[in-house]
Coordinates of C-alpha atoms and ligand atoms in Angstrom, one line a residue:
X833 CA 8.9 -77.0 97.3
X834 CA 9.0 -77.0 101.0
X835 CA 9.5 -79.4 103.7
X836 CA 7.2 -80.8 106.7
X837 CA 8.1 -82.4 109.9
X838 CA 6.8 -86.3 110.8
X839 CA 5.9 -85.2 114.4
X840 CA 4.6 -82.0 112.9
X841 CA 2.9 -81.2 109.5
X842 CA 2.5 -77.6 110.2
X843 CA 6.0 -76.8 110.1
X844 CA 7.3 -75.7 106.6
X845 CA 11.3 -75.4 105.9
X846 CA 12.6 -74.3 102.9
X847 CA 15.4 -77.3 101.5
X848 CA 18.4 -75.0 102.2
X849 CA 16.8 -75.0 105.7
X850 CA 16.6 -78.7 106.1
X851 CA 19.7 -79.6 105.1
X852 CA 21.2 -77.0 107.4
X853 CA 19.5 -78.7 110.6
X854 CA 19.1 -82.2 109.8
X855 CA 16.8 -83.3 112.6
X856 CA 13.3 -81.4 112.9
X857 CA 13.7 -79.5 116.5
X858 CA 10.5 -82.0 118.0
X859 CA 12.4 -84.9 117.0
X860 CA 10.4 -85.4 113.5
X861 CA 12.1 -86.0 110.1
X862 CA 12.1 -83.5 107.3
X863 CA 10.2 -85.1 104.1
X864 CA 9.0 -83.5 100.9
X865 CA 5.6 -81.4 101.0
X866 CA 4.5 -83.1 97.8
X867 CA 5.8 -85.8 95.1
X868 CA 7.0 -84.5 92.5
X869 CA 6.3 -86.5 89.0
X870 CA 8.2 -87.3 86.3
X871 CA 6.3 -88.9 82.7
X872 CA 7.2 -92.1 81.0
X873 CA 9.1 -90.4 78.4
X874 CA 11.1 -88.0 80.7
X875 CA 12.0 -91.2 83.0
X876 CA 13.4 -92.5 79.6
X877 CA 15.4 -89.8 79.1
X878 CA 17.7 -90.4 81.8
X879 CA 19.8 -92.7 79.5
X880 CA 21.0 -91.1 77.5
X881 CA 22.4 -88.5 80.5
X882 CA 25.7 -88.5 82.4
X883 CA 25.5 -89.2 85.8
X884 CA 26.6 -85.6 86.6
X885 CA 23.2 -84.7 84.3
X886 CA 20.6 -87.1 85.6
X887 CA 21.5 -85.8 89.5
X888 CA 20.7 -82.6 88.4
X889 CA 17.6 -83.2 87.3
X890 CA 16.6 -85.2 90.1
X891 CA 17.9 -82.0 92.6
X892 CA 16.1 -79.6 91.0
X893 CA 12.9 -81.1 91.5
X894 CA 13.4 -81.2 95.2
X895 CA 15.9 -78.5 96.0
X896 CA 13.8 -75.4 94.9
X897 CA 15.9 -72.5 97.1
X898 CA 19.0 -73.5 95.3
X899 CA 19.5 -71.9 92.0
X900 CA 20.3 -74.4 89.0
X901 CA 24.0 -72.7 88.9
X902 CA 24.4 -74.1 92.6
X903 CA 23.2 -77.4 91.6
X904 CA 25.1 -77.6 88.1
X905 CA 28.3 -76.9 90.4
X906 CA 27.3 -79.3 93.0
X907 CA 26.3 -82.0 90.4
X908 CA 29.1 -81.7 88.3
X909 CA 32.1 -81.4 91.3
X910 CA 30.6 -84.7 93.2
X911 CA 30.4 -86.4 90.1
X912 CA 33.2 -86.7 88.0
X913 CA 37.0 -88.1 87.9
X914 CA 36.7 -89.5 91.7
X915 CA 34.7 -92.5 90.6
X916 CA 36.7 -95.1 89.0
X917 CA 33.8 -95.5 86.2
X918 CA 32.4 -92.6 83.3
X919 CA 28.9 -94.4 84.5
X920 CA 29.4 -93.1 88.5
X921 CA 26.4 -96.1 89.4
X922 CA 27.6 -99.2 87.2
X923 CA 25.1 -102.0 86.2
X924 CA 26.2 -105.5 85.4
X925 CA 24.2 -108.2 84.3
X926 CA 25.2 -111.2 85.9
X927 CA 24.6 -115.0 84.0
X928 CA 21.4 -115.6 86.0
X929 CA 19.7 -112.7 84.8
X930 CA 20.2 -110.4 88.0
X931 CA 21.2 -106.4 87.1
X932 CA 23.9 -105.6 90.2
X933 CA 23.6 -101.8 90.5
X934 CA 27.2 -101.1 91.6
X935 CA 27.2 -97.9 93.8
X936 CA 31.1 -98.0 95.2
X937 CA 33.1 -97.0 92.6
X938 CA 33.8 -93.3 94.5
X939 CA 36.7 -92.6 96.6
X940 CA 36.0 -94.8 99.9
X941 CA 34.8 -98.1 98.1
X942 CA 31.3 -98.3 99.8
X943 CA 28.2 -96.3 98.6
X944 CA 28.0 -93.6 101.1
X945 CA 29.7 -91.4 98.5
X946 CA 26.7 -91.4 96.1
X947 CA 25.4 -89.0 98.5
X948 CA 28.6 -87.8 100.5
X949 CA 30.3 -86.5 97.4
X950 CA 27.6 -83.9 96.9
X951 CA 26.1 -83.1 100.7
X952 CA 29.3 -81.2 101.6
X953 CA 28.2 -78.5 97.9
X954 CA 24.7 -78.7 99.1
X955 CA 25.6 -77.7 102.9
X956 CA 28.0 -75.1 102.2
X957 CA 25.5 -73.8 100.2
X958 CA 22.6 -74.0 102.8
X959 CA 25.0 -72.4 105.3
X960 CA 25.5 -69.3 103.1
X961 CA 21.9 -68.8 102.2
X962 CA 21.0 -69.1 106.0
X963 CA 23.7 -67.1 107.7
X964 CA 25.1 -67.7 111.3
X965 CA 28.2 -68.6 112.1
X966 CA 31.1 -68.4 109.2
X967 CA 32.0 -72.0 109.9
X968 CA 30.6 -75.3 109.9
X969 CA 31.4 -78.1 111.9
X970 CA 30.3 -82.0 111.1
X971 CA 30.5 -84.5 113.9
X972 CA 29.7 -87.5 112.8
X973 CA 29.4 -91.0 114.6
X974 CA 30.4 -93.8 112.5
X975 CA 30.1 -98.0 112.4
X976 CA 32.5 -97.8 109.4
X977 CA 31.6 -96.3 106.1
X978 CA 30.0 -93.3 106.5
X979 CA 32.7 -91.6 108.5
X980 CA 35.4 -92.7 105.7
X981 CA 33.1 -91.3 103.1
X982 CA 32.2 -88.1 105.3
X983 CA 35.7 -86.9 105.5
X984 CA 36.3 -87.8 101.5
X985 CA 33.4 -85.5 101.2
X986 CA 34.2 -82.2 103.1
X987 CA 37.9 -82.9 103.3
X988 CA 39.8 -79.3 102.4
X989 CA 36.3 -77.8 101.8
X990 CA 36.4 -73.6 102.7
X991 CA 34.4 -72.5 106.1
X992 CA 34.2 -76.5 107.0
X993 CA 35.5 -78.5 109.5
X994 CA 35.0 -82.3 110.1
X995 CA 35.7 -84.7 113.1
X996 CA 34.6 -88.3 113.0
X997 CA 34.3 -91.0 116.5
X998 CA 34.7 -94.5 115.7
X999 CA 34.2 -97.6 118.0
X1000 CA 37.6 -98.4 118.6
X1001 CA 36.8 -102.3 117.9
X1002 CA 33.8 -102.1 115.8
X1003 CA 35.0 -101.4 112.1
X1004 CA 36.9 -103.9 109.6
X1005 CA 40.4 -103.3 109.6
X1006 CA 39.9 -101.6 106.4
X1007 CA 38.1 -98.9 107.7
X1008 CA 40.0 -98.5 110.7
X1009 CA 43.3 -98.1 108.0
X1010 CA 40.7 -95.5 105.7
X1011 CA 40.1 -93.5 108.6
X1012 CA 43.7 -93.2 110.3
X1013 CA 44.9 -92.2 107.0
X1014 CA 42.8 -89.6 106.0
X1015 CA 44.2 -86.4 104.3
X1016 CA 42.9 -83.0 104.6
X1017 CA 44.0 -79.4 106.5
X1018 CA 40.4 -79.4 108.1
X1019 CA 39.9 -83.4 109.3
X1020 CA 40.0 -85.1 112.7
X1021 CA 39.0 -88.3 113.8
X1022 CA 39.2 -89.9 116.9
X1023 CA 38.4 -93.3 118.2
X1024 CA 36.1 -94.5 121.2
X1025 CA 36.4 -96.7 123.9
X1026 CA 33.0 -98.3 123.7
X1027 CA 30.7 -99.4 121.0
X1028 CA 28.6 -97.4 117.9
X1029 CA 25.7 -96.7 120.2
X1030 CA 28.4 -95.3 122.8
X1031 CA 30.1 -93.3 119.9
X1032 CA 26.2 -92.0 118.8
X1033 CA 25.0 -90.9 122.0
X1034 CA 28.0 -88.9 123.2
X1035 CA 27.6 -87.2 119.4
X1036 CA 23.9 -86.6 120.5
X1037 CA 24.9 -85.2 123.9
X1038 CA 27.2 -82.6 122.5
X1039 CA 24.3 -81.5 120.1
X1040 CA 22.4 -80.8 123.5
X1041 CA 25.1 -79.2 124.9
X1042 CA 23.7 -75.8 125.1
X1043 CA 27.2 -74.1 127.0
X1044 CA 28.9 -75.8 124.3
X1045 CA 26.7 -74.3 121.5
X1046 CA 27.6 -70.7 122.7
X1047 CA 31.3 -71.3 123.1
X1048 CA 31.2 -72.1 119.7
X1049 CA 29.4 -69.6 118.7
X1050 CA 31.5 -66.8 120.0
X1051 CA 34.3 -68.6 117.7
X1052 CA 32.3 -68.5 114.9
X1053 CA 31.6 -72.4 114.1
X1054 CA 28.1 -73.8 114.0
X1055 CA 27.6 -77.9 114.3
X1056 CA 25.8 -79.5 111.7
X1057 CA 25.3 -83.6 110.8
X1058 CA 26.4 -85.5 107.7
X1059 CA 24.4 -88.6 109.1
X1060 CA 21.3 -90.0 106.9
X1061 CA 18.4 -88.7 108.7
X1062 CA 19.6 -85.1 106.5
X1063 CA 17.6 -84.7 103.7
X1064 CA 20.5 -83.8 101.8
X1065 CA 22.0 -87.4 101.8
X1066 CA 18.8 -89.2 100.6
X1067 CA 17.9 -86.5 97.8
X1068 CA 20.9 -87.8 95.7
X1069 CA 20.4 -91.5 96.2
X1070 CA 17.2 -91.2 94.1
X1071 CA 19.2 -90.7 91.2
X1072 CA 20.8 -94.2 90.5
X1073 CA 17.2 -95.3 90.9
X1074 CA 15.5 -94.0 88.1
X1075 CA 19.2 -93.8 85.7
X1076 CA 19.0 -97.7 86.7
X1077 CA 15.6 -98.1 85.5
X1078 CA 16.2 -96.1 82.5
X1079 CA 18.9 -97.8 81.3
X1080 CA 17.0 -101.0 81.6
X1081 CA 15.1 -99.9 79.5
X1082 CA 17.5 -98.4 77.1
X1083 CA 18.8 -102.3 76.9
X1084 CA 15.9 -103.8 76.5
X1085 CA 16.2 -105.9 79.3
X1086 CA 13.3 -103.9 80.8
X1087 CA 10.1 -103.7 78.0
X1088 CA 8.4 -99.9 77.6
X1089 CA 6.4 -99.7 81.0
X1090 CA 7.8 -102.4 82.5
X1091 CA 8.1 -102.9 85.8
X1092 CA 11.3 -103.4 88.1
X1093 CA 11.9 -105.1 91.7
X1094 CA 14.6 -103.3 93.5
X1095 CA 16.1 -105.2 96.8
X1096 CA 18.6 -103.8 98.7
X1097 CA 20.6 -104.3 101.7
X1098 CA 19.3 -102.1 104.7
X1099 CA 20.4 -100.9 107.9
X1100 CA 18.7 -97.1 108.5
X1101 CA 16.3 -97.6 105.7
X1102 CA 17.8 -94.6 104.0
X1103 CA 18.7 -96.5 100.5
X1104 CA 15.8 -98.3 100.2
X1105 CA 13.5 -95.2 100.7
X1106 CA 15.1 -93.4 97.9
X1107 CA 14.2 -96.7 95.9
X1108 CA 10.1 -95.8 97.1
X1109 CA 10.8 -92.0 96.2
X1110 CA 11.9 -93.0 92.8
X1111 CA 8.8 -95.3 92.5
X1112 CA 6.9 -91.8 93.6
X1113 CA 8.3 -89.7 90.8
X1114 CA 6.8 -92.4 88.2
X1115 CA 9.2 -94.9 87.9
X1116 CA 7.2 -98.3 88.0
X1117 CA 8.0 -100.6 91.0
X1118 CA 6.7 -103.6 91.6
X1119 CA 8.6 -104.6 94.9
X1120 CA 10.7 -103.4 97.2
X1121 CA 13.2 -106.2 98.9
X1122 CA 14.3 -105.0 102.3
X1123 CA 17.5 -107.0 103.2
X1124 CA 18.7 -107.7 106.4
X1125 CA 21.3 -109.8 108.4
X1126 CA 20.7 -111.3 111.7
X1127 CA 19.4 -108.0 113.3
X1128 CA 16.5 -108.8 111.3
X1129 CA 14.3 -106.0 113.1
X1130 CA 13.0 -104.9 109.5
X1131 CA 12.1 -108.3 108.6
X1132 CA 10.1 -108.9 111.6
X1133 CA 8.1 -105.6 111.1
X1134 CA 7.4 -105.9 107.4
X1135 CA 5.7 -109.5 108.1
X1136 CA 4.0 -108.4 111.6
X1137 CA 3.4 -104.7 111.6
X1138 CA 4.8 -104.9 114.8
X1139 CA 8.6 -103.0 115.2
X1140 CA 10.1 -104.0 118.0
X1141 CA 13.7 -102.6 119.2
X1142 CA 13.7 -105.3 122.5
X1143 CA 16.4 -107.8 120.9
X1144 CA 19.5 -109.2 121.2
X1145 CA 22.4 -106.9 118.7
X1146 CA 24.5 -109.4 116.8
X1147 CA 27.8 -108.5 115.2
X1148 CA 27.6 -109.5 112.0
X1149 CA 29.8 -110.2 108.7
X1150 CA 27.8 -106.8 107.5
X1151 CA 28.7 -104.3 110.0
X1152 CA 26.7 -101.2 108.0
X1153 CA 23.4 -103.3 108.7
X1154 CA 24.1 -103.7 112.3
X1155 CA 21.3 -101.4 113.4
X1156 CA 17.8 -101.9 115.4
X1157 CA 16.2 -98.7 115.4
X1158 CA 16.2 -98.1 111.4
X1159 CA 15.7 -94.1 111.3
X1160 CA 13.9 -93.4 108.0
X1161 CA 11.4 -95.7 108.4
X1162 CA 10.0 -93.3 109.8
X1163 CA 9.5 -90.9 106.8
X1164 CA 8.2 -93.9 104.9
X1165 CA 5.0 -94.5 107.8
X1166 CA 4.6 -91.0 107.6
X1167 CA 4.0 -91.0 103.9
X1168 CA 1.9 -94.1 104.2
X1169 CA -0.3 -93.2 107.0
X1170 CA -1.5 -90.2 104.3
X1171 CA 0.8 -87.4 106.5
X1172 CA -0.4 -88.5 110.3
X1173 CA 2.1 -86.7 112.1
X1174 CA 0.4 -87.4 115.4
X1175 CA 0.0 -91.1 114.5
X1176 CA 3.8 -91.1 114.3
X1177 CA 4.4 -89.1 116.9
X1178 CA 2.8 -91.9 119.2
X1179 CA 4.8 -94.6 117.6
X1180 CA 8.1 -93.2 117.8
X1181 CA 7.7 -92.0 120.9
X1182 CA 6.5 -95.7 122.3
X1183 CA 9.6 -96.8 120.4
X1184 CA 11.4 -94.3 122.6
X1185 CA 10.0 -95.2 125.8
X1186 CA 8.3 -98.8 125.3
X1187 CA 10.6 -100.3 122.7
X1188 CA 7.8 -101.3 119.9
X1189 CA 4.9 -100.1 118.2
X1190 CA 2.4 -101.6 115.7
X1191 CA 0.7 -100.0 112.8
X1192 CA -2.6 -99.9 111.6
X1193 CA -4.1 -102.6 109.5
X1194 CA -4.3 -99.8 107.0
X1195 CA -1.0 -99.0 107.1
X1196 CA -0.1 -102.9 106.8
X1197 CA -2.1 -103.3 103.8
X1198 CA 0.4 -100.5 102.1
X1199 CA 3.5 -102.2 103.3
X1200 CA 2.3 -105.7 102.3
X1201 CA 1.5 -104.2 98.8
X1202 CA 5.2 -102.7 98.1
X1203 CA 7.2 -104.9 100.5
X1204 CA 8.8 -107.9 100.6
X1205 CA 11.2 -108.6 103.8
X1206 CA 13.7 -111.0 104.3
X1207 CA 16.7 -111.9 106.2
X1208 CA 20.2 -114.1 105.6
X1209 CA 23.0 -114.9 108.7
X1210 CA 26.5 -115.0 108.2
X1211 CA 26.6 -118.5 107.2
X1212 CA 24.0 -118.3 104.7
X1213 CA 25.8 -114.8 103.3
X1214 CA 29.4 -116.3 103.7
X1215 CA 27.6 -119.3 101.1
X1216 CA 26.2 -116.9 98.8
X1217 CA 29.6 -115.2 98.0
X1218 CA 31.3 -118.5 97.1
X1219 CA 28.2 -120.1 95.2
X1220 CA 27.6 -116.7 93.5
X1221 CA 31.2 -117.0 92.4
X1222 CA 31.8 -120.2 91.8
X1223 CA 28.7 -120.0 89.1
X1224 CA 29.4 -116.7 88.1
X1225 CA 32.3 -115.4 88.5
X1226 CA 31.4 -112.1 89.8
X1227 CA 32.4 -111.2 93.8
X1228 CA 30.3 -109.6 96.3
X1229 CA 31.0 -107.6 99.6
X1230 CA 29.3 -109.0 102.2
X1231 CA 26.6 -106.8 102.2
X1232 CA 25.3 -107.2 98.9
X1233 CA 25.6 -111.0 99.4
X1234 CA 22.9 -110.2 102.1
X1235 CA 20.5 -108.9 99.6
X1236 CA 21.4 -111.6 96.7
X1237 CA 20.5 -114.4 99.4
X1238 CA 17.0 -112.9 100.2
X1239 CA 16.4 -112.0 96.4
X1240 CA 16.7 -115.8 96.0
X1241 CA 14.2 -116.6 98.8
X1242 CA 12.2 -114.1 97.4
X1243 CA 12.3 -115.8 94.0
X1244 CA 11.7 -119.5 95.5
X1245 CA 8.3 -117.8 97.3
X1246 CA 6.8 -115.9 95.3
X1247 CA 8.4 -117.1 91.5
X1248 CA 8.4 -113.3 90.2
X1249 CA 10.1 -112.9 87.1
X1250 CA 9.7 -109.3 86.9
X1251 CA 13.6 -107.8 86.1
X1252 CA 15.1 -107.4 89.3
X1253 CA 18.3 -104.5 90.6
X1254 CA 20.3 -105.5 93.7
X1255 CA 21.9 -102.4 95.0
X1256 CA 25.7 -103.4 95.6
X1257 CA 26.6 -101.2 99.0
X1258 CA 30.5 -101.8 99.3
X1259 CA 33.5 -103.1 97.1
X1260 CA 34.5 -106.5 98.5
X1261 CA 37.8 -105.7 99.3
X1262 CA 36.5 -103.0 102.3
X1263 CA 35.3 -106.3 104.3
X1264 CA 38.9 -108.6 103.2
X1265 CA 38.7 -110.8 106.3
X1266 CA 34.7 -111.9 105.8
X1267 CA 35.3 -112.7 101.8
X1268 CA 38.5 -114.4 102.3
X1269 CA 36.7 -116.9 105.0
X1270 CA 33.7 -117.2 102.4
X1271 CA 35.9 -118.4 99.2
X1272 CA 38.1 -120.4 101.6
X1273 CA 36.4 -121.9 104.1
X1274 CA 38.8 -120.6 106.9
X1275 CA 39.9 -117.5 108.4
X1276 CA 42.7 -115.9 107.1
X1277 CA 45.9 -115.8 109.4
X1278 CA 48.0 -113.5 107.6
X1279 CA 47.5 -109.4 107.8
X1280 CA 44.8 -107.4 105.8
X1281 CA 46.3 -107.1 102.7
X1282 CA 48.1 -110.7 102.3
X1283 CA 44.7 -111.7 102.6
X1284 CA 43.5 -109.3 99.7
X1285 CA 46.4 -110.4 97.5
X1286 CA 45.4 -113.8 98.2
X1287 CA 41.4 -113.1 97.1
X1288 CA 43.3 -111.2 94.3
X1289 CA 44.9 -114.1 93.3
X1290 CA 41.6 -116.7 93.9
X1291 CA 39.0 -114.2 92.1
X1292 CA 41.3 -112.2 89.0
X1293 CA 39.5 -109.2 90.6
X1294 CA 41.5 -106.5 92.1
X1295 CA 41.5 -104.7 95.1
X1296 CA 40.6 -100.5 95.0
X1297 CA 44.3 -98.5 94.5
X1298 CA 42.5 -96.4 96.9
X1299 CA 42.5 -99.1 99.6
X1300 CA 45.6 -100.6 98.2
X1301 CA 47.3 -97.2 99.2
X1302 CA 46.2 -97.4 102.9
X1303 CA 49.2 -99.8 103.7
X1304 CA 52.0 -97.4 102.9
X1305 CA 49.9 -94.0 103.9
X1306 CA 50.9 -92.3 106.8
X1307 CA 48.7 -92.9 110.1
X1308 CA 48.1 -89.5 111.3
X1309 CA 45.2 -90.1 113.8
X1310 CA 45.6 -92.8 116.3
X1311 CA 44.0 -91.4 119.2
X1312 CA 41.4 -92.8 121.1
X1313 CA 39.5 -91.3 124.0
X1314 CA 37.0 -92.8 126.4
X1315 CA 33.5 -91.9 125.5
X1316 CA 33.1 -89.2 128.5
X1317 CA 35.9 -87.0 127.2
X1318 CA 34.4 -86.6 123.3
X1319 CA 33.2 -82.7 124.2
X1320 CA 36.7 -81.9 125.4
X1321 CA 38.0 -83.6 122.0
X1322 CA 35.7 -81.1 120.2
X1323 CA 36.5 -78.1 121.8
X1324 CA 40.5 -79.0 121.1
X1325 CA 39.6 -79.5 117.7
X1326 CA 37.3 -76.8 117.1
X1327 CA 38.6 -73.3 119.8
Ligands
LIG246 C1 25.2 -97.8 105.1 C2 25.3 -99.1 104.4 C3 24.2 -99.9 104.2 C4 22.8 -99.6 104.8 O1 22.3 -98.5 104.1 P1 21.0 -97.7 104.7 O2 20.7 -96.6 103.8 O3 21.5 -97.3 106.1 O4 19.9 -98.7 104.8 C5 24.3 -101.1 103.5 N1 25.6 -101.5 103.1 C6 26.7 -100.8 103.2 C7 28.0 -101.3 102.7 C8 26.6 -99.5 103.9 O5 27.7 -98.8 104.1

């Protein structure tokens, strides 16, 4: 199986290739050259298989220049004794009837290690088949939970190095603490005067950075990109998608050939286009429920066809979906316009330059099929984490609240009863100050982690040790550099 570019179809990368380089040299995303299928029966196989198992089937239908050893290894080292649960994804049936996929039980509480835990096996791997340089660097720009879960990942790995930028002000406290306190002989992570978008762009400017490039070169190191345009992050999150399924089955809560509704909480798209993979490789979808917060750019386009950057950013209660140009919706249009690379060239590049673009009627039609979009503000999430407690004693991050409240519009409009997954993004504890306001009714005026104690006391749940163990950890990177002095922070780091 190789891979194609959105802006050009005649390109054709081998995986190990497209997981090295992340971003198609014309700007186009790597997808899949075909879907490949799993039967009925197979699908129902994948309860009775570990995690560690089910990944590695999933893998080896996409990852055909890795050998099964590689992917056996991989599967088996991200998967194991780093999630708090045997199950790795953990589904629980709340008392209305709703199956919460819980995808945070890894090391940094949020689900970016689904695919984080296993990228850094895959891109070691990649870097040895291709040659080069003896080392790889990941820079990675972060709003929060993907830089945690990046360093987690490639922390201490051989021939690997990893530096993170952070807004200075725009994480939770949480994350701010997970990042300072990060171990590992091969880590660095440096704050930014400035917001995400700042942090992004200067990450994207040293990619460019051609002088750069061959100074590292002559030391040896190569840059590469744990962000989730690389194929190699959305190939894993496939997997919970079809265990899910299968185990809905397994429980009867799903009848043979049922169909499922998957809604999810979205910010790049990546998540909820490994949901639409999953529904390529057999597993029967009825809808897909695109969540979003008050940057509701998604929403607008699923009901208009029309995507349309031009708009106000709001900081939100649910920092990870705090995005407007949602990357990997671009690999869905390009699998929905039947492979039109040039049709998506035009569109992202009026994204580029004019801001919008609209599809065609024929394109609608597909998204209108599959779709459903939907949006909740802070107010309306903050009230879905006390209601959804209140009745059922389970807690949700702020996140996940997001797709709970548009589930229920959904529900109101449409009155589908098909069995229904939310995908839980983050463990409530990683966003303290948002959950404590929503159960009380007030902010909280003491520090993080009187505040956790407090939801602690309120909830019976308890907080991660692994975020618990922030407060007394040592904070070894506190620096922070103004956004025109990242490159020099590289070559520090890196020569
Ligand atoms: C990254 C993230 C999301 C959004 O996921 P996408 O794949 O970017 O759509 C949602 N919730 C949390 C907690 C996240 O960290």
């Amino acid at each position: 199986m190789n891979y194609q570019s959105t802006r050009n179809k005649s390109l054709s990368e081998s995986a190990s290739a497209v997981i090295l380089k992340g971003l198609s040299s014309e700007g186009g995303l790597f997808v899949p050259e075909y879907a490949p299928k799993l039967t009925a029966e197979e699908i129902a196989a994948f309860a009775k298989m570990t995690y560690a198992d089910a990944a590695f089937q999933v893998l080896t239908l996409f990852l055909s220049d890795y050998t099964a050893e590689e992917l056996r290894l991989a599967a088996d080292n991200a998967y194991g004794g780093n999630f708090s649960v045997d199950t790795i994804s953990n589904l629980v049936k709340t008392n209305d009837g709703v199956h919460i996929l819980e995808l945070w039980r890894g090391p940094t509480a949020a689900f970016k290690d689904m695919a984080l835990q296993l990228l850094p096996y895959l891109l070691t791997g990649a870097a040895k088949k291709q040659g080069g340089e003896p080392t790889t660097a990941i820079l990675t720009a972060t709003s929060g939970d993907t830089g945690k879960a990046a360093l987690e990942g490639f922390k201490d790995m051989p021939n690997t190095k990893i530096m993170v930028f952070y807004p200075e002000n725009g994480v939770s406290d949480m994350q701010k603490l997970q990042m300072q306190t990060q171990e590992g002989g091969n880590v660095a992570v440096v704050a930014v005067r400035g917001n995400f978008d700042d942090c992004q762009n200067a990450v994207k400017a040293i990619f460019a950075d051609r002088d750069l490039e061959k100074e590292l070169s002559n030391a040896g190191v190569r840059l590469s990109s744990a962000n989730s345009i690389n194929w190699g992050r959305l190939a894993p999150q496939i997997v919970y998608y079809v265990k899910a399924y299968a185990d809905l089955l397994k429980s009867g809560d799903i009848k043979p050939n049922g169909k499922v509704n998957f809604c999810v909480p979205t910010g790049n798209f990546g998540n909820i286009l490994a949901a639409y993979y999953a529904r390529l490789l057999g597993v029967p979808v009825n809808k897909l429920i695109c969540a979003s917060n008050r940057n509701n750019v998604l929403t607008e386009f699923i009901n208009s066809g029309t995507y349309d950057r031009k708009r106000e950013f709001f900081a939100t209660a649910s920092p990870s979906m705090d995005i407007l140009i949602s990357s990997n919706l671009e690999r869905l249009l390009y699998l929905l316009s039947d492979n039109n690379d040039e049709i998506i060239s035009k569109w992202f590049t009026s994204l580029k330059e004019n801001g919008n673009f609209t599809v065609t009627a024929e394109v609608k039609a597909k998204l209108d099929e599959l779709f459903y979009g939907g949006f909740v503000d802070d107010d309306g999430t903050k009230l879905i984490i006390k209601e959804v407690f209140d009745r059922y004693s389970y807690l949700l991050d702020t996140h996940t609240a997001v797709a709970y409240g548009v589930y229920k519009k959904y529900v109101e409009q449409t009155g589908d009863v098909t069995p229904t997954v939310i995908t839980s993004t983050a463990n409530p504890y990683k966003f303290t100050h948002s959950v404590y306001s929503a159960l009380k009714g007030a902010e909280p005026t003491t520090d993080e982690f009187a505040a956790a104690e407090e939801i602690e006391r309120m909830t019976g749940t308890v907080m991660p040790t692994r975020l618990k163990e922030t407060r007394s950890k040592e904070r070894r990177f506190t620096d922070v550099a103004d956004k025109e002095k990242l490159a020099d922070k590289v070559r520090e780091f890196l020569l």
